mmCIF file of C-alpha atoms in Angstrom:
data_model
loop_
_atom_site.group_PDB
_atom_site.id
_atom_site.type_symbol
_atom_site.label_atom_id
_atom_site.label_comp_id
_atom_site.label_asym_id
_atom_site.label_seq_id
_atom_site.Cartn_x
_atom_site.Cartn_y
_atom_site.Cartn_z
ATOM 1 C CA MET A 1 -2.119 21.872 0.605
ATOM 2 C CA SER A 2 1.005 20.334 2.092
ATOM 3 C CA ALA A 3 3.093 17.690 0.351
ATOM 4 C CA MET A 4 2.132 15.102 2.969
ATOM 5 C CA SER A 5 -1.553 15.762 2.406
ATOM 6 C CA ARG A 6 -1.138 15.494 -1.376
ATOM 7 C CA GLN A 7 0.675 12.187 -0.965
ATOM 8 C CA ALA A 8 -2.015 10.793 1.329
ATOM 9 C CA THR A 9 -4.767 11.890 -1.027
ATOM 10 C CA GLY A 10 -2.901 10.434 -3.992
ATOM 11 C CA GLY A 11 -2.417 7.168 -2.130
ATOM 12 C CA VAL A 12 -6.093 6.802 -1.266
ATOM 13 C CA VAL A 13 -7.266 7.729 -4.747
ATOM 14 C CA GLY A 14 -4.665 5.431 -6.304
ATOM 15 C CA PHE A 15 -5.675 2.583 -4.014
ATOM 16 C CA LEU A 16 -9.349 2.925 -4.923
ATOM 17 C CA ALA A 17 -8.710 3.393 -8.641
ATOM 18 C CA GLY A 18 -6.239 0.494 -8.758
ATOM 19 C CA GLY A 19 -8.605 -1.816 -6.917
ATOM 20 C CA ALA A 20 -11.436 -0.902 -9.264
ATOM 21 C CA ALA A 21 -9.186 -1.465 -12.282
ATOM 22 C CA GLY A 22 -8.137 -4.866 -10.949
ATOM 23 C CA PHE A 23 -11.744 -5.857 -10.378
ATOM 24 C CA VAL A 24 -12.706 -4.760 -13.895
ATOM 25 C CA LEU A 25 -9.717 -6.658 -15.298
ATOM 26 C CA THR A 26 -10.686 -9.928 -13.609
ATOM 27 C CA GLU A 27 -14.316 -9.529 -14.644
ATOM 28 C CA ALA A 28 -13.290 -8.787 -18.233
ATOM 29 C CA VAL A 29 -11.234 -11.989 -18.314
ATOM 30 C CA ALA A 30 -14.186 -13.952 -16.919
ATOM 31 C CA VAL A 31 -16.548 -12.451 -19.511
ATOM 32 C CA PHE A 32 -14.051 -13.216 -22.295
ATOM 33 C CA PHE A 33 -13.818 -16.848 -21.223
ATOM 34 C CA HIS A 34 -17.594 -17.142 -20.943
ATOM 35 C CA LEU A 35 -18.666 -15.375 -24.136
ATOM 36 C CA VAL A 36 -15.789 -16.030 -26.526
ATOM 37 C CA LEU A 37 -14.378 -19.355 -25.389
ATOM 38 C CA ASP A 38 -17.702 -20.721 -24.057
ATOM 39 C CA HIS A 39 -16.052 -21.843 -20.818
ATOM 40 C CA THR A 40 -17.326 -20.495 -17.505
ATOM 41 C CA LEU A 41 -14.587 -20.044 -14.925
ATOM 42 C CA ASP A 42 -15.491 -21.792 -11.687
ATOM 43 C CA VAL A 43 -13.563 -20.686 -8.611
ATOM 44 C CA ASP A 44 -15.091 -23.434 -6.467
ATOM 45 C CA GLY A 45 -13.148 -26.121 -8.291
ATOM 46 C CA THR A 46 -9.632 -24.766 -7.848
ATOM 47 C CA GLY A 47 -8.037 -22.711 -5.127
ATOM 48 C CA SER A 48 -5.486 -21.205 -7.511
ATOM 49 C CA LEU A 49 -8.145 -19.548 -9.660
ATOM 50 C CA LEU A 50 -9.773 -18.089 -6.557
ATOM 51 C CA ALA A 51 -6.387 -16.777 -5.438
ATOM 52 C CA VAL A 52 -5.931 -15.075 -8.804
ATOM 53 C CA PHE A 53 -9.383 -13.489 -8.658
ATOM 54 C CA ILE A 54 -8.622 -12.143 -5.178
ATOM 55 C CA GLY A 55 -4.964 -11.334 -5.741
ATOM 56 C CA VAL A 56 -5.226 -9.307 -8.958
ATOM 57 C CA PRO A 57 -7.468 -6.547 -7.515
ATOM 58 C CA VAL A 58 -5.373 -6.409 -4.332
ATOM 59 C CA LEU A 59 -2.140 -6.191 -6.322
ATOM 60 C CA CYS A 60 -3.598 -3.498 -8.589
ATOM 61 C CA ALA A 61 -4.825 -1.550 -5.542
ATOM 62 C CA VAL A 62 -1.379 -1.611 -3.919
ATOM 63 C CA LEU A 63 0.273 -0.652 -7.193
ATOM 64 C CA GLY A 64 -2.228 2.193 -7.641
ATOM 65 C CA ALA A 65 -1.536 3.440 -4.109
ATOM 66 C CA VAL A 66 2.217 3.458 -4.708
ATOM 67 C CA ILE A 67 1.799 5.340 -7.970
ATOM 68 C CA GLY A 68 -0.617 7.774 -6.312
ATOM 69 C CA VAL A 69 1.800 8.523 -3.480
ATOM 70 C CA ARG A 70 4.670 9.067 -5.907
ATOM 71 C CA LEU A 71 2.614 11.353 -8.128
ATOM 72 C CA GLY A 72 1.168 13.173 -5.130
ATOM 73 C CA GLY A 73 4.656 13.923 -3.850
ATOM 74 C CA ARG A 74 5.628 15.838 -6.965
ATOM 75 C CA GLN A 75 5.621 19.610 -6.906
ATOM 76 C CA GLY A 76 2.470 20.756 -8.635
ATOM 77 C CA GLY A 77 1.124 24.081 -9.617
#
């Protein structure tokens, strides 16, 4: 497999894994607020909370893609 192909594969896998991790992170925060603090987060009330719930998975996906490309570019055995 060529280095370019490894980088592309690493980028796609990193993007998907990072996006999933970001989604799980936001859901874990929402569950914590609901179960532990007894306060349900409502994204309809504030635009900033909605932006956070959209932005965190996107940011994690981009970060995962960058890490995947960097790791995919390394010489492997």
